[in-house]
Coordinates of C-alpha atoms and ligand atoms in Angstrom, one line a residue:
M75 CA 7.3 18.8 10.8
T76 CA 7.4 18.5 7.0
D77 CA 5.5 21.8 6.6
K78 CA 8.1 23.7 8.6
T79 CA 11.0 22.3 6.5
S80 CA 9.4 23.3 3.2
N81 CA 8.8 26.8 4.5
E82 CA 12.4 27.1 5.5
V83 CA 13.5 25.9 2.1
N84 CA 11.3 28.6 0.4
E85 CA 12.7 31.3 2.5
V86 CA 16.3 30.3 1.7
S87 CA 15.6 30.1 -2.0
E88 CA 14.0 33.6 -2.1
E89 CA 17.1 35.0 -0.4
I90 CA 19.3 33.4 -3.0
T91 CA 17.3 34.7 -5.9
K92 CA 17.6 38.3 -4.4
E93 CA 21.3 38.0 -4.1
V94 CA 21.7 36.7 -7.6
S95 CA 19.6 39.4 -9.2
E96 CA 21.5 42.2 -7.4
E97 CA 24.8 40.8 -8.5
M98 CA 23.8 40.5 -12.1
S99 CA 24.8 43.2 -14.7
K100 CA 22.0 44.7 -16.8
E101 CA 23.3 42.9 -20.0
V102 CA 22.9 39.4 -18.8
S103 CA 19.7 40.0 -16.8
E104 CA 17.7 40.4 -20.0
E105 CA 18.9 37.0 -21.2
I106 CA 18.2 35.4 -17.9
S107 CA 14.7 36.8 -17.6
E108 CA 14.0 35.2 -21.1
E109 CA 15.2 31.9 -19.8
V110 CA 13.1 32.1 -16.7
S111 CA 9.9 32.8 -18.6
A112 CA 10.6 29.9 -21.0
E113 CA 11.0 27.7 -18.0
E114 CA 7.7 29.0 -16.5
T115 CA 5.7 27.9 -19.5
V116 CA 6.8 24.2 -18.8
K117 CA 5.3 24.6 -15.3
P118 CA 7.1 21.8 -13.5
V119 CA 4.8 19.9 -11.1
L120 CA 6.0 20.2 -7.6
K121 CA 6.8 16.9 -6.0
K122 CA 5.4 15.9 -2.7
A123 CA 6.8 13.9 0.2
G124 CA 5.4 12.9 3.5
F125 CA 4.3 10.2 5.9
A126 CA 1.2 8.1 6.1
T127 CA 0.1 5.4 8.5
I128 CA -2.4 2.7 8.2
I129 CA -4.5 1.8 11.2
G130 CA -7.3 -0.7 11.7
R131 CA -8.3 -3.9 13.4
P132 CA -6.3 -7.1 12.9
N133 CA -7.2 -8.8 9.7
V134 CA -8.9 -5.8 8.1
G135 CA -6.3 -5.9 5.3
K136 CA -3.6 -3.4 6.2
S137 CA -0.7 -5.4 5.0
T138 CA -2.5 -6.5 1.8
L139 CA -3.4 -2.8 1.1
M140 CA 0.2 -1.7 1.6
N141 CA 1.6 -4.4 -0.6
R142 CA -1.0 -3.4 -3.3
M143 CA 0.1 0.3 -3.1
I144 CA 3.8 -0.5 -3.2
G145 CA 3.3 -3.2 -5.8
Q146 CA 5.3 -5.9 -4.2
K147 CA 5.4 -8.1 -1.1
I148 CA 7.1 -6.4 1.8
A149 CA 4.8 -6.6 4.8
I150 CA 3.8 -10.0 6.0
T151 CA 0.2 -10.9 5.4
S152 CA -1.4 -13.7 7.4
Y153 CA -4.6 -15.1 8.6
K154 CA -3.4 -14.5 12.2
P155 CA -4.1 -11.1 13.7
Q156 CA -1.2 -9.0 15.0
T157 CA 1.3 -10.3 12.5
T158 CA 3.0 -7.0 11.9
R159 CA 4.6 -6.2 15.2
T160 CA 7.5 -3.9 14.5
K161 CA 7.1 -0.5 12.7
I162 CA 8.0 -1.2 9.1
R163 CA 8.6 1.7 6.9
T164 CA 7.6 1.0 3.3
I165 CA 8.3 3.6 0.6
Y166 CA 6.3 4.4 -2.5
T167 CA 8.1 6.7 -5.0
G168 CA 6.3 7.8 -8.1
D169 CA 6.0 10.7 -10.5
E170 CA 3.9 12.6 -7.9
G171 CA 6.5 12.2 -5.2
Q172 CA 7.1 10.0 -2.2
I173 CA 4.9 8.4 0.5
V174 CA 6.6 6.8 3.5
F175 CA 4.2 4.3 5.0
L176 CA 4.4 3.2 8.6
D177 CA 2.6 -0.1 9.0
T178 CA 1.4 0.2 12.6
P179 CA 0.1 -2.5 14.9
G180 CA -3.6 -2.3 15.5
I181 CA -5.1 -0.1 18.2
H182 CA -6.8 -2.4 20.6
E183 CA -6.4 -3.3 24.2
S184 CA -4.6 -6.3 25.5
R185 CA -3.6 -7.6 28.9
T186 CA 0.0 -8.4 28.2
K187 CA 2.9 -6.0 28.0
L188 CA 3.2 -6.6 24.3
G189 CA -0.3 -5.3 23.8
A190 CA 0.3 -2.1 25.8
Y191 CA 3.5 -1.5 23.7
M192 CA 1.5 -1.9 20.5
V193 CA -1.1 0.5 21.5
K194 CA 1.5 3.1 22.5
A195 CA 3.3 2.5 19.2
A196 CA 0.1 3.1 17.2
K197 CA -0.9 6.3 19.0
G198 CA 2.6 7.7 18.7
T199 CA 2.7 7.4 14.9
L200 CA -0.7 9.1 14.6
K201 CA 0.7 12.4 15.6
E202 CA 3.9 12.4 13.5
V203 CA 2.3 11.6 10.1
D204 CA 0.7 13.8 7.5
V205 CA -2.2 11.5 6.8
I206 CA -3.9 8.6 8.6
L207 CA -5.6 5.8 6.7
W208 CA -8.2 4.1 8.8
L209 CA -9.1 0.8 7.3
V210 CA -12.5 -0.7 8.0
E211 CA -14.6 -3.4 6.6
P212 CA -18.0 -2.7 5.1
R213 CA -20.4 -2.6 8.0
Q214 CA -23.7 -1.1 8.9
K215 CA -23.1 0.1 12.5
L216 CA -20.3 1.7 14.4
S217 CA -19.0 -0.5 17.3
D218 CA -17.9 0.9 20.6
E219 CA -14.3 0.4 19.5
D220 CA -15.0 2.4 16.3
K221 CA -16.4 5.2 18.5
A222 CA -13.3 5.2 20.7
I223 CA -11.0 5.3 17.7
I224 CA -13.0 8.3 16.3
E225 CA -12.5 10.2 19.6
L226 CA -8.8 9.4 19.5
L227 CA -8.6 10.6 15.9
K228 CA -10.3 13.9 16.8
E229 CA -7.7 14.4 19.5
V230 CA -4.6 13.9 17.2
K231 CA -6.0 16.3 14.5
T232 CA -4.1 14.6 11.7
P233 CA -6.3 14.3 8.5
V234 CA -7.9 10.9 8.2
I235 CA -9.0 9.0 5.2
V236 CA -11.5 6.2 6.0
V237 CA -10.7 3.3 3.7
I238 CA -13.6 0.9 3.3
N239 CA -11.8 -2.3 2.3
K240 CA -13.0 -5.7 1.0
I241 CA -15.7 -4.2 -1.2
D242 CA -15.3 -7.2 -3.4
K243 CA -17.1 -9.1 -0.7
V244 CA -20.3 -7.1 -0.8
K245 CA -22.9 -5.8 -3.3
K246 CA -22.4 -2.3 -4.7
A247 CA -25.7 -1.2 -3.1
E248 CA -24.4 -2.1 0.3
I249 CA -21.4 0.3 0.1
L250 CA -23.3 3.6 0.0
P251 CA -24.9 3.2 3.5
V252 CA -21.4 2.5 4.9
I253 CA -20.0 5.7 3.4
D254 CA -23.0 7.6 4.9
L255 CA -22.3 6.0 8.3
F256 CA -18.8 7.4 8.4
S257 CA -19.4 10.7 6.7
H258 CA -22.1 11.4 9.3
E259 CA -19.3 11.7 11.9
G260 CA -18.1 14.9 10.0
V261 CA -14.5 14.5 10.9
F262 CA -13.0 12.6 8.0
H263 CA -11.2 14.2 5.1
E264 CA -12.3 11.5 2.6
I265 CA -14.1 8.1 2.6
I266 CA -13.0 5.7 -0.1
P267 CA -14.2 2.2 -0.9
V268 CA -11.4 -0.1 -2.1
S269 CA -10.5 -3.7 -2.5
A270 CA -6.9 -4.4 -1.5
R271 CA -7.3 -7.8 -3.0
T272 CA -8.4 -6.7 -6.5
G273 CA -6.8 -3.2 -6.5
D274 CA -10.2 -1.6 -7.1
G275 CA -10.2 2.1 -5.9
V276 CA -6.5 2.0 -4.9
D277 CA -5.4 4.5 -7.6
Q278 CA -8.0 7.0 -6.3
L279 CA -6.7 6.4 -2.7
M280 CA -3.1 7.2 -3.8
K281 CA -4.3 10.5 -5.4
D282 CA -6.1 11.4 -2.2
I283 CA -3.0 10.6 -0.1
F284 CA -0.8 12.8 -2.3
D285 CA -3.3 15.7 -2.0
L286 CA -2.7 15.7 1.7
L287 CA 1.1 15.6 1.6
P288 CA 3.3 18.7 1.7
V289 CA 5.5 19.7 -1.2
G290 CA 9.0 18.6 -0.6
E291 CA 12.1 16.6 -1.5
P292 CA 11.9 12.8 -1.1
F293 CA 13.2 11.3 2.2
Y294 CA 14.7 8.2 0.7
D295 CA 16.3 7.1 -2.5
E296 CA 13.8 6.3 -5.1
D297 CA 14.9 2.7 -5.5
M298 CA 14.4 2.0 -1.8
V299 CA 11.2 0.2 -0.9
T300 CA 11.7 -0.5 2.7
T301 CA 13.9 0.5 5.6
Q302 CA 13.9 -3.0 7.0
T303 CA 17.1 -4.8 6.5
E304 CA 17.2 -8.2 4.7
R305 CA 18.0 -9.7 8.0
E306 CA 14.9 -8.3 9.6
I307 CA 12.8 -9.4 6.7
A308 CA 14.3 -12.9 6.9
G309 CA 13.2 -13.1 10.5
E310 CA 9.7 -11.9 9.6
I311 CA 9.5 -14.6 6.9
V312 CA 10.4 -17.4 9.3
R313 CA 7.8 -16.0 11.8
E314 CA 5.1 -15.8 9.1
K315 CA 5.7 -19.4 8.0
A316 CA 5.6 -20.6 11.6
L317 CA 2.4 -18.8 12.3
R318 CA 0.7 -20.1 9.2
L319 CA 1.7 -23.7 9.8
L320 CA 1.0 -23.7 13.5
Q321 CA -2.5 -22.2 13.1
E322 CA -4.1 -21.7 16.5
E323 CA -1.8 -24.0 18.4
V324 CA 0.8 -21.4 19.5
P325 CA -1.1 -18.1 19.4
H326 CA 1.2 -15.1 19.1
G327 CA 3.6 -16.5 21.5
I328 CA 6.6 -16.7 19.2
A329 CA 9.4 -14.4 18.2
V330 CA 12.2 -15.0 15.8
T331 CA 15.8 -13.9 16.0
I332 CA 18.4 -14.2 13.3
E333 CA 21.5 -15.4 15.0
S334 CA 23.8 -15.1 12.0
M335 CA 23.5 -14.4 8.3
K336 CA 26.5 -14.7 6.0
M337 CA 27.1 -14.9 2.3
R338 CA 29.6 -17.4 1.1
S339 CA 30.9 -17.8 -2.5
R340 CA 31.4 -21.2 -3.9
K341 CA 33.8 -22.3 -6.7
G342 CA 31.9 -23.1 -9.8
K343 CA 28.5 -22.5 -8.2
G344 CA 26.6 -19.3 -7.2
D345 CA 26.7 -17.7 -3.8
I346 CA 25.0 -19.3 -0.9
C347 CA 23.7 -17.5 2.2
D348 CA 24.0 -19.3 5.6
I349 CA 21.4 -18.3 8.0
E350 CA 20.9 -19.4 11.6
A351 CA 17.7 -18.5 13.3
S352 CA 15.9 -19.2 16.6
I353 CA 12.2 -19.5 17.1
I354 CA 11.5 -18.3 20.6
C355 CA 8.4 -19.6 22.4
E356 CA 7.0 -19.2 25.8
R357 CA 6.6 -22.7 27.0
E358 CA 8.1 -26.2 26.7
G359 CA 4.8 -27.4 25.4
H360 CA 4.9 -24.8 22.6
K361 CA 8.5 -25.8 21.8
R362 CA 7.3 -29.4 21.3
I363 CA 4.6 -28.3 18.9
V364 CA 6.9 -26.1 16.9
I365 CA 9.4 -29.0 16.5
G366 CA 6.6 -31.4 15.7
K367 CA 6.7 -35.2 15.5
G368 CA 10.2 -36.3 14.6
G369 CA 11.0 -32.6 13.8
E370 CA 8.5 -32.6 10.9
M371 CA 6.9 -29.2 11.7
L372 CA 10.2 -27.4 12.1
R373 CA 11.4 -28.9 8.8
K374 CA 8.2 -27.6 7.1
I375 CA 8.7 -24.1 8.5
G376 CA 12.3 -24.2 7.4
T377 CA 11.5 -25.3 3.9
D378 CA 8.8 -22.7 3.3
A379 CA 10.8 -19.9 4.8
R380 CA 13.9 -20.9 2.9
K381 CA 12.1 -20.6 -0.5
D382 CA 10.9 -17.1 0.3
I383 CA 14.3 -16.0 1.6
E384 CA 15.9 -17.4 -1.5
N385 CA 13.4 -15.4 -3.6
M386 CA 14.3 -12.2 -1.7
L387 CA 18.1 -12.7 -1.8
Q388 CA 18.1 -14.2 -5.3
C389 CA 20.6 -16.9 -4.2
Q390 CA 20.6 -20.3 -2.6
V391 CA 20.0 -20.3 1.2
N392 CA 21.1 -22.7 3.8
L393 CA 18.7 -22.1 6.7
K394 CA 19.2 -23.7 10.2
L395 CA 16.5 -23.3 12.7
W396 CA 16.5 -23.7 16.5
V397 CA 13.7 -23.6 19.0
K398 CA 14.2 -21.9 22.4
V399 CA 12.0 -21.3 25.4
R400 CA 12.0 -17.9 27.1
R401 CA 9.3 -18.0 29.7
D402 CA 6.9 -15.0 29.6
W403 CA 9.0 -13.0 27.2
K404 CA 6.0 -10.9 26.3
D405 CA 5.8 -9.4 29.8
D406 CA 9.5 -8.6 30.2
D407 CA 10.9 -5.3 28.9
T408 CA 14.5 -6.5 28.6
Q409 CA 13.5 -9.6 26.7
M410 CA 11.3 -7.6 24.4
R411 CA 14.1 -5.3 23.6
S412 CA 16.4 -8.2 22.8
F413 CA 13.8 -9.3 20.3
G414 CA 13.6 -5.9 18.6
Y415 CA 10.5 -4.5 20.3
D416 CA 12.1 -1.4 21.9
E417 CA 9.7 1.1 23.4
R418 CA 12.5 3.7 23.7
K419 CA 12.8 3.7 19.9
L420 CA 9.3 4.9 19.3
Ligands
GDP260 P1 -3.9 -7.0 8.5 O1 -3.9 -7.9 9.8 O2 -4.8 -5.8 8.7 O3 -2.5 -6.7 8.1 O4 -4.6 -7.9 7.4 P2 -4.0 -8.7 6.2 O5 -3.5 -7.8 5.1 O6 -3.0 -9.7 6.7 O7 -5.3 -9.4 5.6 C1 -6.1 -10.3 6.4 C2 -6.9 -11.2 5.5 O8 -7.9 -10.5 4.7 C3 -6.0 -11.9 4.5 O9 -6.6 -13.2 4.3 C4 -6.3 -11.1 3.2 O10 -6.1 -11.9 2.0 C5 -7.7 -10.7 3.3 N1 -8.0 -9.5 2.6 C6 -7.3 -8.3 2.6 N2 -7.8 -7.4 1.8 C7 -8.9 -8.0 1.2 C8 -9.9 -7.5 0.2 O11 -9.9 -6.4 -0.3 N3 -10.9 -8.4 -0.1 C9 -10.9 -9.7 0.5 N4 -11.9 -10.5 0.1 N5 -10.0 -10.1 1.4 C10 -9.0 -9.3 1.7
MG261 MG1 -0.6 -7.0 8.9

């Protein structure tokens, strides 16, 4: 898609050059050709712009890697798998150009509707991007799941960079056999060992991504780092805190909706942001756990989330949390849409 656009741009600019040179009188054309050759000696580097997506199993380090590449915390990292549910667009703009990252949910099977939605979301993005980053951990054998993913990647034909993450956890000598294992498949553009945690290898990875992007104008303003709104991020923050604090007790069965979010100015003091949010869970039993004894758990979630939201908004936040039960929301299309997981938007 991006290729086509840049071709069109080239054609148009050629036409314009022709018109201009035909219109010019002989006197000025000499002057201009001097100017042109002067410009040519500077050789401006053509900027690139395109899309990348990161796939890989839950917990392999996708969010950590993206945060590392962007240089600040946007995606939510967590010990829980499947934390990043919606398609976040994160944007890197540098001297080389612009990379728009789509943080996709992992490709893996699941019995619930939410699982099927996630698989479809991941497959869909594979075809629209210019480069796929497949994040794996250093390992000595390909699993059946790996093999299935390789087959899928062959099908979509988008160039793939295998990123071997968490190399800080293994000895250097153990990395080479892993590279061999993947290069043996003969379908990958590049295999790069990195540590998203320490940043090791990440510069090289960025270079390799840019190599695969088409020349083109940036898609977004250079000061934009995410297409998520502050409201959406606030919701993700509440969900992250809840998942962290609840540990294994309420597995994946929660969603968060921001009911209202309003800035209010106060005389003599700075602005304050009033936020009302609901934590939606599947069962009454979960609701009790989320609230905790005497409301203690909910207060903790609220305090932790408020601090991060204050940090993001750079002002004081007044956060009110409610807990609601929506039975089996994960299996219901209409309910999923109302929580922001809309299959039609993919
Ligand atoms: P995701 O589910 O793929 O988005 O994974 P996350 O980015 O949330 O990371 C899962 C866990 O792995 C977190 O505890 C990270 O701190 C950890 N992690 C991510 N990258 C690295 C790495 O390069 N080295 C080590 N040792 N841990 C990492
Ligand atoms: Mg993640």
